[in-house]
Amino acid sequence: MSQSQEERSIRCLVAKVGLDGHDRGAHVIARAFRDAGFEVIYSGLHKAPDEIVQAAVQEDVDVIGISILSGAHNTLVPKVVDGLKEYDAFEDTLILVGGVVPDEDKAHLKDLGVAEVFGPGTSMEQTIEFVRENAPER
């Protein structure tokens, strides 16, 4: 971790995008991120991609963790990426996706700019370490 990140907490937005109403995983990761010393903003349920982008820009987050279980990741995640690009915030934001994503879709999401896709069974320690190692320095 760089000295600037030691002085300033990594700011994370844990986002539930679309109509997916299952938020237990999002709450678990939000709590784990807080316990790891990250600043965490939780979007709440049923947010549109543009609402996630607005929250990320307004809160000046380093990381967006999109929790999605609905199967709409190939539709909704690109809209978040495009929105971040419109606000010139894409290059400064680490984008993660968590949830049930078929293996054949993971490469597509990474081609869009998603840094990593975390599926069921991923340990909290692995996710936290990935964020610490890859969050943009400011």
mmCIF file of C-alpha atoms in Angstrom:
data_model
loop_
_atom_site.group_PDB
_atom_site.id
_atom_site.type_symbol
_atom_site.label_atom_id
_atom_site.label_comp_id
_atom_site.label_asym_id
_atom_site.label_seq_id
_atom_site.Cartn_x
_atom_site.Cartn_y
_atom_site.Cartn_z
ATOM 1 C CA MET A 1 0.000 0.000 0.000
ATOM 2 C CA SER A 2 1.349 3.409 -0.878
ATOM 3 C CA GLN A 3 1.886 6.057 1.739
ATOM 4 C CA SER A 4 -1.003 8.143 0.359
ATOM 5 C CA GLN A 5 -3.343 5.157 0.841
ATOM 6 C CA GLU A 6 -2.056 4.653 4.374
ATOM 7 C CA GLU A 7 -2.907 8.275 5.159
ATOM 8 C CA ARG A 8 -6.280 8.155 3.432
ATOM 9 C CA SER A 9 -8.721 5.259 3.558
ATOM 10 C CA ILE A 10 -9.662 3.509 0.345
ATOM 11 C CA ARG A 11 -13.190 4.648 -0.518
ATOM 12 C CA CYS A 12 -15.479 1.900 -1.807
ATOM 13 C CA LEU A 13 -18.989 1.987 -3.210
ATOM 14 C CA VAL A 14 -20.765 -1.348 -2.814
ATOM 15 C CA ALA A 15 -23.478 -1.227 -5.437
ATOM 16 C CA LYS A 16 -26.628 -3.193 -6.170
ATOM 17 C CA VAL A 17 -27.608 -2.371 -9.718
ATOM 18 C CA GLY A 18 -30.817 -3.358 -11.479
ATOM 19 C CA LEU A 19 -33.758 -5.310 -10.137
ATOM 20 C CA ASP A 20 -31.706 -7.847 -8.202
ATOM 21 C CA GLY A 21 -33.157 -7.898 -4.692
ATOM 22 C CA HIS A 22 -30.612 -10.205 -3.071
ATOM 23 C CA ASP A 23 -28.309 -8.069 -0.958
ATOM 24 C CA ARG A 24 -26.894 -10.398 1.693
ATOM 25 C CA GLY A 25 -23.565 -10.728 -0.152
ATOM 26 C CA ALA A 26 -23.343 -6.965 -0.594
ATOM 27 C CA HIS A 27 -23.850 -6.457 3.134
ATOM 28 C CA VAL A 28 -21.241 -9.096 3.966
ATOM 29 C CA ILE A 29 -18.605 -7.529 1.693
ATOM 30 C CA ALA A 30 -19.455 -4.012 2.902
ATOM 31 C CA ARG A 31 -18.916 -5.112 6.508
ATOM 32 C CA ALA A 32 -15.659 -6.892 5.617
ATOM 33 C CA PHE A 33 -14.399 -3.797 3.786
ATOM 34 C CA ARG A 34 -15.256 -1.601 6.810
ATOM 35 C CA ASP A 35 -13.494 -4.031 9.137
ATOM 36 C CA ALA A 36 -10.443 -3.826 6.837
ATOM 37 C CA GLY A 37 -10.364 -0.041 7.297
ATOM 38 C CA PHE A 38 -11.971 1.006 4.015
ATOM 39 C CA GLU A 39 -14.560 3.761 3.854
ATOM 40 C CA VAL A 40 -17.722 2.138 2.522
ATOM 41 C CA ILE A 41 -20.800 3.601 0.892
ATOM 42 C CA TYR A 42 -23.656 1.188 0.204
ATOM 43 C CA SER A 43 -25.979 2.078 -2.670
ATOM 44 C CA GLY A 44 -29.053 0.269 -1.440
ATOM 45 C CA LEU A 45 -31.187 -1.949 -3.652
ATOM 46 C CA HIS A 46 -32.547 -1.453 -7.160
ATOM 47 C CA LYS A 47 -30.249 1.306 -8.400
ATOM 48 C CA ALA A 48 -29.997 2.243 -12.057
ATOM 49 C CA PRO A 49 -26.513 2.292 -13.591
ATOM 50 C CA ASP A 50 -26.596 6.104 -13.811
ATOM 51 C CA GLU A 51 -27.405 6.314 -10.082
ATOM 52 C CA ILE A 52 -24.352 4.167 -9.329
ATOM 53 C CA VAL A 53 -22.194 6.401 -11.527
ATOM 54 C CA GLN A 54 -23.530 9.554 -9.872
ATOM 55 C CA ALA A 55 -22.847 8.159 -6.394
ATOM 56 C CA ALA A 56 -19.329 7.083 -7.395
ATOM 57 C CA VAL A 57 -18.493 10.493 -8.834
ATOM 58 C CA GLN A 58 -20.064 12.488 -5.988
ATOM 59 C CA GLU A 59 -18.404 10.359 -3.308
ATOM 60 C CA ASP A 60 -15.052 10.313 -5.170
ATOM 61 C CA VAL A 61 -14.660 6.578 -4.649
ATOM 62 C CA ASP A 62 -11.575 4.552 -5.481
ATOM 63 C CA VAL A 63 -13.450 1.279 -5.913
ATOM 64 C CA ILE A 64 -16.888 0.225 -7.120
ATOM 65 C CA GLY A 65 -17.936 -3.271 -6.124
ATOM 66 C CA ILE A 66 -20.997 -4.269 -8.135
ATOM 67 C CA SER A 67 -22.936 -7.132 -6.584
ATOM 68 C CA ILE A 68 -25.170 -8.802 -9.133
ATOM 69 C CA LEU A 69 -27.033 -12.083 -9.025
ATOM 70 C CA SER A 70 -29.776 -11.402 -11.580
ATOM 71 C CA GLY A 71 -27.856 -12.440 -14.691
ATOM 72 C CA ALA A 72 -28.030 -8.913 -16.096
ATOM 73 C CA HIS A 73 -24.289 -8.252 -15.703
ATOM 74 C CA ASN A 74 -23.683 -8.032 -19.486
ATOM 75 C CA THR A 75 -26.324 -5.312 -19.759
ATOM 76 C CA LEU A 76 -25.837 -3.315 -16.557
ATOM 77 C CA VAL A 77 -22.069 -3.356 -15.983
ATOM 78 C CA PRO A 78 -21.289 -1.831 -19.429
ATOM 79 C CA LYS A 79 -23.684 1.026 -18.607
ATOM 80 C CA VAL A 80 -21.778 1.737 -15.386
ATOM 81 C CA VAL A 81 -18.453 1.629 -17.266
ATOM 82 C CA ASP A 82 -19.773 3.957 -19.987
ATOM 83 C CA GLY A 83 -21.124 6.361 -17.374
ATOM 84 C CA LEU A 84 -17.781 6.506 -15.588
ATOM 85 C CA LYS A 85 -16.084 7.241 -18.907
ATOM 86 C CA GLU A 86 -18.531 10.100 -19.561
ATOM 87 C CA TYR A 87 -17.471 11.674 -16.249
ATOM 88 C CA ASP A 88 -13.794 10.974 -16.914
ATOM 89 C CA ALA A 89 -13.772 8.805 -13.783
ATOM 90 C CA PHE A 90 -13.136 5.397 -15.366
ATOM 91 C CA GLU A 91 -9.320 5.469 -15.246
ATOM 92 C CA ASP A 92 -9.328 6.392 -11.554
ATOM 93 C CA THR A 93 -11.817 3.753 -10.405
ATOM 94 C CA LEU A 94 -11.209 0.071 -9.731
ATOM 95 C CA ILE A 95 -14.318 -1.832 -10.841
ATOM 96 C CA LEU A 96 -15.105 -5.202 -9.304
ATOM 97 C CA VAL A 97 -18.048 -7.500 -9.915
ATOM 98 C CA GLY A 98 -19.239 -10.047 -7.399
ATOM 99 C CA GLY A 99 -21.938 -12.643 -7.739
ATOM 100 C CA VAL A 100 -22.942 -15.429 -10.041
ATOM 101 C CA VAL A 101 -21.262 -14.754 -13.389
ATOM 102 C CA PRO A 102 -20.750 -17.589 -15.872
ATOM 103 C CA ASP A 103 -17.120 -18.217 -16.799
ATOM 104 C CA GLU A 104 -17.790 -17.342 -20.438
ATOM 105 C CA ASP A 105 -18.925 -13.835 -19.386
ATOM 106 C CA LYS A 106 -15.929 -13.029 -17.172
ATOM 107 C CA ALA A 107 -13.574 -12.325 -20.097
ATOM 108 C CA HIS A 108 -16.134 -9.981 -21.655
ATOM 109 C CA LEU A 109 -16.480 -8.011 -18.412
ATOM 110 C CA LYS A 110 -12.706 -7.775 -18.062
ATOM 111 C CA ASP A 111 -12.445 -6.536 -21.673
ATOM 112 C CA LEU A 112 -14.831 -3.725 -20.657
ATOM 113 C CA GLY A 113 -12.490 -2.708 -17.847
ATOM 114 C CA VAL A 114 -13.689 -4.731 -14.864
ATOM 115 C CA ALA A 115 -10.569 -5.505 -12.838
ATOM 116 C CA GLU A 116 -11.831 -8.766 -11.363
ATOM 117 C CA VAL A 117 -14.939 -10.913 -11.057
ATOM 118 C CA PHE A 118 -15.395 -12.628 -7.698
ATOM 119 C CA GLY A 119 -17.737 -15.606 -7.588
ATOM 120 C CA PRO A 120 -19.321 -17.583 -4.789
ATOM 121 C CA GLY A 121 -16.778 -19.002 -2.391
ATOM 122 C CA THR A 122 -14.227 -16.211 -2.805
ATOM 123 C CA SER A 123 -12.736 -15.421 0.590
ATOM 124 C CA MET A 124 -13.078 -11.976 2.086
ATOM 125 C CA GLU A 125 -9.311 -11.919 2.616
ATOM 126 C CA GLN A 126 -8.701 -12.517 -1.100
ATOM 127 C CA THR A 127 -11.061 -9.710 -2.081
ATOM 128 C CA ILE A 128 -9.627 -7.265 0.464
ATOM 129 C CA GLU A 129 -6.059 -8.043 -0.601
ATOM 130 C CA PHE A 130 -6.990 -7.516 -4.261
ATOM 131 C CA VAL A 131 -8.439 -4.093 -3.432
ATOM 132 C CA ARG A 132 -5.387 -3.093 -1.378
ATOM 133 C CA GLU A 133 -3.040 -4.130 -4.184
ATOM 134 C CA ASN A 134 -5.026 -2.590 -7.042
ATOM 135 C CA ALA A 135 -6.908 0.472 -5.786
ATOM 136 C CA PRO A 136 -5.805 3.574 -7.673
ATOM 137 C CA GLU A 137 -3.405 5.858 -5.862
ATOM 138 C CA ARG A 138 -4.547 9.439 -5.431
#
